[in-house]
Short mmCIF file of C-alpha atoms in Angstrom, two decimals:
data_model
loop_
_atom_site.label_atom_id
_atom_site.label_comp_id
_atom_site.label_asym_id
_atom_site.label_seq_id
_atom_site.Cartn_x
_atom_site.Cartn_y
_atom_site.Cartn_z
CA UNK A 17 -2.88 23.50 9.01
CA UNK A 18 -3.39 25.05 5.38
CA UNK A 19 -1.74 23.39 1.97
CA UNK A 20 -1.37 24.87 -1.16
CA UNK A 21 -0.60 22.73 -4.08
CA UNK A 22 -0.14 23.99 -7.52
CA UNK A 23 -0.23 21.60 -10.55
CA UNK A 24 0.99 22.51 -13.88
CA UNK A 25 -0.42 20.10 -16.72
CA UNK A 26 0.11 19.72 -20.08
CA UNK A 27 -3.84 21.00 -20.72
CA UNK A 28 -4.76 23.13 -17.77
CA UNK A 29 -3.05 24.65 -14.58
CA UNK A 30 -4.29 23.70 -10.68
CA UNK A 31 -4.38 25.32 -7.71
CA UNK A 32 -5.69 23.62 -4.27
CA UNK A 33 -5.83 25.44 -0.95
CA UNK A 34 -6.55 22.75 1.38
CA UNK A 35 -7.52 22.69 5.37
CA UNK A 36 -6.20 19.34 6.84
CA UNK A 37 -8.70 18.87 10.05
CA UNK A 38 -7.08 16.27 12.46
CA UNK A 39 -10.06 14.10 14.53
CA UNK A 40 -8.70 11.16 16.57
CA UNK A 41 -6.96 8.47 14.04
CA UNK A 42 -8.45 10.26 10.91
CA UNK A 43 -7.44 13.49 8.70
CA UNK A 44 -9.23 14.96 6.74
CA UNK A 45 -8.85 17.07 3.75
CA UNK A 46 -11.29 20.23 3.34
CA UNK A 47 -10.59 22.54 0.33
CA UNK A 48 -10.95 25.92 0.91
CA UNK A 49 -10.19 26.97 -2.64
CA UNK A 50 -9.88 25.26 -6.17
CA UNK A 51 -9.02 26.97 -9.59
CA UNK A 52 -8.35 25.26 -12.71
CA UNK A 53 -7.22 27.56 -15.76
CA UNK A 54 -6.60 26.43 -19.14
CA UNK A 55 -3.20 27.75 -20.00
CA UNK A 56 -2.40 24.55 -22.73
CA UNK A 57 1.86 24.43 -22.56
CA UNK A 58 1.01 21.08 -24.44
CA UNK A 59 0.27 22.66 -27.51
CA UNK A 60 3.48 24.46 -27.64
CA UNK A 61 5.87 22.24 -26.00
CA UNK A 62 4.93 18.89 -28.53
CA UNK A 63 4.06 21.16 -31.59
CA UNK A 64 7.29 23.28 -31.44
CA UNK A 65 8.97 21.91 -28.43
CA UNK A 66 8.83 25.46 -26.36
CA UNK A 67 6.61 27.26 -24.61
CA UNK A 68 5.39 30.15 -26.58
CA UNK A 69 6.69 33.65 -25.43
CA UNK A 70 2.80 34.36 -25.21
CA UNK A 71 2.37 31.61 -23.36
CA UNK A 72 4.80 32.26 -21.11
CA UNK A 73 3.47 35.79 -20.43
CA UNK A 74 0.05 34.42 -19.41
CA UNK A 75 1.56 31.58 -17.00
CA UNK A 76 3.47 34.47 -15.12
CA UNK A 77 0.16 36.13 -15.19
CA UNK A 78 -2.00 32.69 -13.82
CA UNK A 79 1.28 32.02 -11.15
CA UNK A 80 0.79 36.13 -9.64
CA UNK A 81 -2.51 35.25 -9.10
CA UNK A 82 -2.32 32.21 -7.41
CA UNK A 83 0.24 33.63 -5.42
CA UNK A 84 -1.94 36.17 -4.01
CA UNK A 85 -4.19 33.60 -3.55
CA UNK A 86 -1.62 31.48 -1.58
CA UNK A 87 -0.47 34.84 0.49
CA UNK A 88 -4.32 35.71 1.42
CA UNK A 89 -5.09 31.98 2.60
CA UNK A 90 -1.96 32.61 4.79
CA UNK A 91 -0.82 28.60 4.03
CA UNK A 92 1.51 26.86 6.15
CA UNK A 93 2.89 25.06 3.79
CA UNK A 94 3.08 25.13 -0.04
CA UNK A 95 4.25 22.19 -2.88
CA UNK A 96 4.04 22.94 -6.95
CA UNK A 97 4.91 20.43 -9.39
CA UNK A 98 5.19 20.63 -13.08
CA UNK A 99 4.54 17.67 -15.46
CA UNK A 100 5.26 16.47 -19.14
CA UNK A 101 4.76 19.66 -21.28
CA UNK A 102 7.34 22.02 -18.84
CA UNK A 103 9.71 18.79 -18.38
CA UNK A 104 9.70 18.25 -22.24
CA UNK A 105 10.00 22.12 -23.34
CA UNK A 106 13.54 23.20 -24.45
CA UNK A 107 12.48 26.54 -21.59
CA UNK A 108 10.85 25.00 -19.01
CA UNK A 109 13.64 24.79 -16.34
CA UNK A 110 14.17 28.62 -17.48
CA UNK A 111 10.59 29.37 -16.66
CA UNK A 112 10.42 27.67 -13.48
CA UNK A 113 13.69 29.42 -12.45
CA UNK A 114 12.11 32.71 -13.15
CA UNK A 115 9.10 32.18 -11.14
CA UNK A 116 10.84 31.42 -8.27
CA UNK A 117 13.10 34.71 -8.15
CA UNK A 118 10.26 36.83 -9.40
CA UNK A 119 7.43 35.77 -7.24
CA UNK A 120 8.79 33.28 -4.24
CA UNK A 121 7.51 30.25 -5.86
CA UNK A 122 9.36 27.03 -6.05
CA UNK A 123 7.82 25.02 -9.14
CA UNK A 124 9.46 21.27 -9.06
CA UNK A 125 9.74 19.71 -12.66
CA UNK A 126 8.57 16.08 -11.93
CA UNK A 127 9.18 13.20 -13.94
CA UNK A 128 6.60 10.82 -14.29
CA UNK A 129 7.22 7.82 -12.25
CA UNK A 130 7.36 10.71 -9.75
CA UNK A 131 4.11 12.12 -11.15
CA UNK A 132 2.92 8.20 -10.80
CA UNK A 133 4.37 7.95 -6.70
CA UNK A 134 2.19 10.94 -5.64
CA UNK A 135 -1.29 9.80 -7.19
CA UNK A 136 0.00 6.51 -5.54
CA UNK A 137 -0.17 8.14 -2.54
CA UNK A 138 -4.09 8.86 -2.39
CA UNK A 139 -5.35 5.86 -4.81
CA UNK A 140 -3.58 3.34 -2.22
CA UNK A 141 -6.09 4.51 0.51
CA UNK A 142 -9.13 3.14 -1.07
CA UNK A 143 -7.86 -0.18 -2.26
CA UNK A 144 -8.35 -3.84 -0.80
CA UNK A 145 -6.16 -6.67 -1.33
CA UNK A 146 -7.21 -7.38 -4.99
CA UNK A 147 -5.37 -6.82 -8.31
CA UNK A 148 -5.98 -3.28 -10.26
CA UNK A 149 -4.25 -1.39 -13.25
CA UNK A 150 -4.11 2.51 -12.60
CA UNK A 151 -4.75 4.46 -15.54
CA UNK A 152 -4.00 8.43 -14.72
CA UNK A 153 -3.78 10.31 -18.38
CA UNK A 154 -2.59 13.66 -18.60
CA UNK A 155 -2.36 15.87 -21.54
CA UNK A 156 1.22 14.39 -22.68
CA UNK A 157 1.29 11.27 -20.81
CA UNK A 158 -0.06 8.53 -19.12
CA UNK A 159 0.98 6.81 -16.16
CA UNK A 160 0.48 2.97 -15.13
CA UNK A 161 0.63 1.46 -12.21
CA UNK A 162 0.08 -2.43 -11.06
CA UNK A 163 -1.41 -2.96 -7.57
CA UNK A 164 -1.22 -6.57 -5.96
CA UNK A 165 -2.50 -7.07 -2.34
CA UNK A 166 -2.87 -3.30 -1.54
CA UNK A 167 1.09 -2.99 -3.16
CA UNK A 168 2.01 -0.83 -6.27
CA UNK A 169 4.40 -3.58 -7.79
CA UNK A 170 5.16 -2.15 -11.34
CA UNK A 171 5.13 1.47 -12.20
CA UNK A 172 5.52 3.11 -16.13
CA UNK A 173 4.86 6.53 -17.70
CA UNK A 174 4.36 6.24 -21.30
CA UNK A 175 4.63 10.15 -23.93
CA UNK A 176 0.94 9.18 -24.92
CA UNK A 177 -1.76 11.99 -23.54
CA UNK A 178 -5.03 13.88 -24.32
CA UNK A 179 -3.14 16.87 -25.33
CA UNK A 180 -0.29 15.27 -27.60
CA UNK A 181 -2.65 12.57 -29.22
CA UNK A 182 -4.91 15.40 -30.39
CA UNK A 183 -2.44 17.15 -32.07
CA UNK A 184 -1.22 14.35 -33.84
CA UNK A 185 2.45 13.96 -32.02
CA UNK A 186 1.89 10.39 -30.16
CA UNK A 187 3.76 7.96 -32.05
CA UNK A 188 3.02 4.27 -32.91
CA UNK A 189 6.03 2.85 -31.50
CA UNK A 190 4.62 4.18 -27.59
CA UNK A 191 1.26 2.85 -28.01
CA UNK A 192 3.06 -0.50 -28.79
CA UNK A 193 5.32 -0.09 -26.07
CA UNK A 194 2.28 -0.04 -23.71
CA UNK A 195 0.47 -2.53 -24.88
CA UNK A 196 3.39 -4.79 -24.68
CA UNK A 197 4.41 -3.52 -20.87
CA UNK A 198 0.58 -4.23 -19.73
CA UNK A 199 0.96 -7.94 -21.37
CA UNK A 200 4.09 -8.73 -19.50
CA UNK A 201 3.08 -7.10 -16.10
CA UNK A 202 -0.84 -6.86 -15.74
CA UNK A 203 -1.80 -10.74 -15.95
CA UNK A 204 -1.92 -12.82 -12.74
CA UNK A 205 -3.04 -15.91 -13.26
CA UNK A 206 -6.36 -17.06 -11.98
CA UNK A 207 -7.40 -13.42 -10.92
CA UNK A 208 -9.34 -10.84 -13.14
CA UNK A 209 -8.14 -7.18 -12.60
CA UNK A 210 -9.63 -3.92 -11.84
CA UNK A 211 -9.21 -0.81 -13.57
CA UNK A 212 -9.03 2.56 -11.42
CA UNK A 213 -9.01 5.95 -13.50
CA UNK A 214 -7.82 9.39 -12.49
CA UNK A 215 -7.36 12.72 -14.21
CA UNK A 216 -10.34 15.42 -15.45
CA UNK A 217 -11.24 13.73 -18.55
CA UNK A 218 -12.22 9.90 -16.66
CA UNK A 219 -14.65 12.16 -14.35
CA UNK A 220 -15.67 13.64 -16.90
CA UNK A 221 -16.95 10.51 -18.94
CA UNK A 222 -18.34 8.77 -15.51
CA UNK A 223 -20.13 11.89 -15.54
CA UNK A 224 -21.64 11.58 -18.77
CA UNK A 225 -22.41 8.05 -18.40
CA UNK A 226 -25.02 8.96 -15.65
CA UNK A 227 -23.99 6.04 -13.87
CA UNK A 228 -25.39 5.88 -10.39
CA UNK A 229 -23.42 3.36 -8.05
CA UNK A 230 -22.08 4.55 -5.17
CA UNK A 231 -18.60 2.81 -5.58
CA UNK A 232 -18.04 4.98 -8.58
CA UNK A 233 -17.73 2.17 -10.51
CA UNK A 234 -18.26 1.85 -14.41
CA UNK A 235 -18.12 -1.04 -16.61
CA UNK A 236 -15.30 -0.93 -20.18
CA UNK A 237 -18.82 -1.58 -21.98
CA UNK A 238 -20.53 2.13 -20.11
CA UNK A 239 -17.43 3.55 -21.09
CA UNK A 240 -17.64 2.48 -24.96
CA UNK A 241 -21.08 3.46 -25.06
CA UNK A 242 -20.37 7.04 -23.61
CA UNK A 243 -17.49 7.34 -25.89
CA UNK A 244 -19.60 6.32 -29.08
CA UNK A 245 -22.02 9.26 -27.55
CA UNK A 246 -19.41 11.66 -28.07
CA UNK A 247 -17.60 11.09 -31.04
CA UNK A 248 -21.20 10.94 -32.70
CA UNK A 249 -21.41 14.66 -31.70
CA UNK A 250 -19.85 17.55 -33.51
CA UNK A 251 -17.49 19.83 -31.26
CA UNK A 252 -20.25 22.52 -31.48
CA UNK A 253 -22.24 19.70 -29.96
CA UNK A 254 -20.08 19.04 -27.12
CA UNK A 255 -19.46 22.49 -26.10
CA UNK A 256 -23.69 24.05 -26.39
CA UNK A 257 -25.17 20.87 -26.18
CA UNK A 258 -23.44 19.20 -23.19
CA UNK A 259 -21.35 22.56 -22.82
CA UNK A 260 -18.31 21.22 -22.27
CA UNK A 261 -15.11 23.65 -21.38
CA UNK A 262 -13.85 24.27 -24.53
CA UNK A 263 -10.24 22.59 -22.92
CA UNK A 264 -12.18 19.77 -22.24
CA UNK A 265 -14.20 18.93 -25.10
CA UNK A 266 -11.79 18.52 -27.75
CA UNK A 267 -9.86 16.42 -25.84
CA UNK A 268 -12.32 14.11 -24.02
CA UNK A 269 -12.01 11.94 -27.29
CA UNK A 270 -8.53 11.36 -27.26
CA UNK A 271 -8.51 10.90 -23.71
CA UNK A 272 -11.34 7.91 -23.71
CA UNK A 273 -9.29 5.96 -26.25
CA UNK A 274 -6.28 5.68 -24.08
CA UNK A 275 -8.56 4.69 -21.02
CA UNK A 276 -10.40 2.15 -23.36
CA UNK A 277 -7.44 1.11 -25.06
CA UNK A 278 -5.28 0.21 -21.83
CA UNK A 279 -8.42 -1.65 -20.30
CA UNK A 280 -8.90 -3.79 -23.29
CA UNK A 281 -5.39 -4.87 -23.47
CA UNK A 282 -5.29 -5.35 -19.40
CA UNK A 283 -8.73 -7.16 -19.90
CA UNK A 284 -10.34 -4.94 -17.35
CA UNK A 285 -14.39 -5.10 -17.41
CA UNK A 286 -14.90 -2.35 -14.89
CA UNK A 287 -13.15 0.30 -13.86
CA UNK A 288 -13.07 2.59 -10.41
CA UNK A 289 -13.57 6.45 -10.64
CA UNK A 290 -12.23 7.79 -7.48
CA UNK A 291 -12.19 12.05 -7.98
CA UNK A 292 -8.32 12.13 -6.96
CA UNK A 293 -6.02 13.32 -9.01
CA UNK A 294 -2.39 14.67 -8.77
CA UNK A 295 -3.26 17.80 -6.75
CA UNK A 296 -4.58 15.50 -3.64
CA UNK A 297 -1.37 13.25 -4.10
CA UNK A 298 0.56 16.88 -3.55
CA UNK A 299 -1.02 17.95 -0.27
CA UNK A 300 -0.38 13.96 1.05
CA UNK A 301 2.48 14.72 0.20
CA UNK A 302 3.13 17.82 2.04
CA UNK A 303 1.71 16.16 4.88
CA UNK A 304 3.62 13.14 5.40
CA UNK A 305 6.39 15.68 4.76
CA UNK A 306 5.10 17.63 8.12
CA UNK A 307 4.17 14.52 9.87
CA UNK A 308 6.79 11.59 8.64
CA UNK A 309 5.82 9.32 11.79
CA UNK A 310 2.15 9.97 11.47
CA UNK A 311 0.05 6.80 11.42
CA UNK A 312 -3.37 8.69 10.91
CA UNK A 313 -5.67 7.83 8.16
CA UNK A 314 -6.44 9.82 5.26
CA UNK A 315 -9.70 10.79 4.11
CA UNK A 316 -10.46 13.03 1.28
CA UNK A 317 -13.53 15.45 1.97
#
């Protein structure tokens, strides 16, 4: 069986064409084929609140291609989601409409506690029974999630992101608003908690931090230290000397605050790294879709 997911960010545009290899009481997920493109519909959408017409000529140019893509890998089954910047943008359902009757493909405009449910989906499988904070920042918002004895129990997306912070258009009043949801719902008493991180720009700075444990584990204090790396270095410095996508190393800044700023308020001293992200919640997904009574277990390859 072959999966394609598409995910359309605030910062860049994903495709995944996955293989799902079925051994016993395990699946397994083999990608065949990964493209991440740039495209940006954050800078329009929270500057202007639109996509550009430019823009939109260049996503109907990135969608043909990953529809020949999808038609060559001959998929059996296909899932695209969009996230903050299309569900914000005054033409985003217009957009989506027209890529469907132009080329085939149905784009779903997701809101984020749905964004949060299919990340859920993966980041559940590696869990125990302790107590964690999920931290998955896009590029216009971040979603939170509280895990209790292998449980999501509380769930919030907050209009804070890589993408809107660095152009200025996060406001005060949401940063205080999550701050003030992870007091009331992150403390258990007697029990420290766990931070887990997903999304490109967390990879990114576990990356950096040359940290070698196997659990992909790195402590708030790594983090700081990484982060005080980079914001000593000029952009020119980020993109030659560390070379850096140019997509990723302006935002990489903006990006570590929120992941340092969410784990100092939860009181998190480490945080998990996992390399799973919203395209592997998609093909779950589409396979629990397939399979609803399936009780095989998932493992990401």
């Amino acid at each position: 069986m072959k999966l394609a997911a598409i995910d359309i960010g605030s910062n860049a545009v994903r495709l995944q064409i996955t293989r799902v290899l079925e051994y016993e009481k395990l699946i397994t997920f083999k990608k065949l084929e990964y493209v991440r493109f740039p495209l940006r519909l954050g800078h329009d959408v929270f500057s202007t609140g639109r996509i550009s017409k430019y823009n939109e000529v260049r996503f109907f140019k990135l969608m043909s291609a990953y529809k020949n893509l999808i038609d060559l890998y001959e998929i059996d089954a296909f899932y695209g989601c969009a996230t903050s910047a299309m569900r914000e943008s005054e033409n985003g359902q217009i957009i989506v409409d027209k890529t469907h009757e132009e080329l085939g493909l149905d784009i779903q405009i997701i809101s984020g506690d749905e964004e949060a449910e299919m990340i859920n989906k993966v980041i559940l499988q590696g869990l125990d029974n302790g107590h964690y904070i999920h931290i998955d920042v896009g590029g216009g918002s971040t979603e939170l999630n509280i895990y209790e004895s292998h449980q999501k129990v509380y769930s919030h997306s907050f209009k804070i992101g890589s993408v809107r912070t660095l152009e200025g258009r996060d406001m005060p009043e949401a940063w205080q608003e999550m701050r003030d949801w992870i007091a009331k719902y992150a403390f258990k008493k007697g029990e420290k908690i766990t931070a887990v991180g997903t999304g490109g720009n967390i990879n990114k700075l576990y990356e950096l931090s040359n940290t070698t444990l196997k659990s992909r584990k790195m402590s708030l204090d790594t983090l700081i230290k990484t982060q005080d790396i980079l914001k000593n270095l000029t952009l020119d410095d980020r993109l030659n000397k560390l070379q850096l996508n140019p997509d990723r190393a302006d935002v990489i800044i903006p990006a570590s605050d929120i992941y340092v700023a969410v784990m100092q308020s939860a009181k998190a001293k480490n945080i998990i790294v996992p390399d799973v992200g919203l395209k592997d919640g998609i093909n779950y997904h589409m396979y629990q879709t397939h399979y609803p009574a399936s009780d095989k277990v998932f493992v990401k390859n």
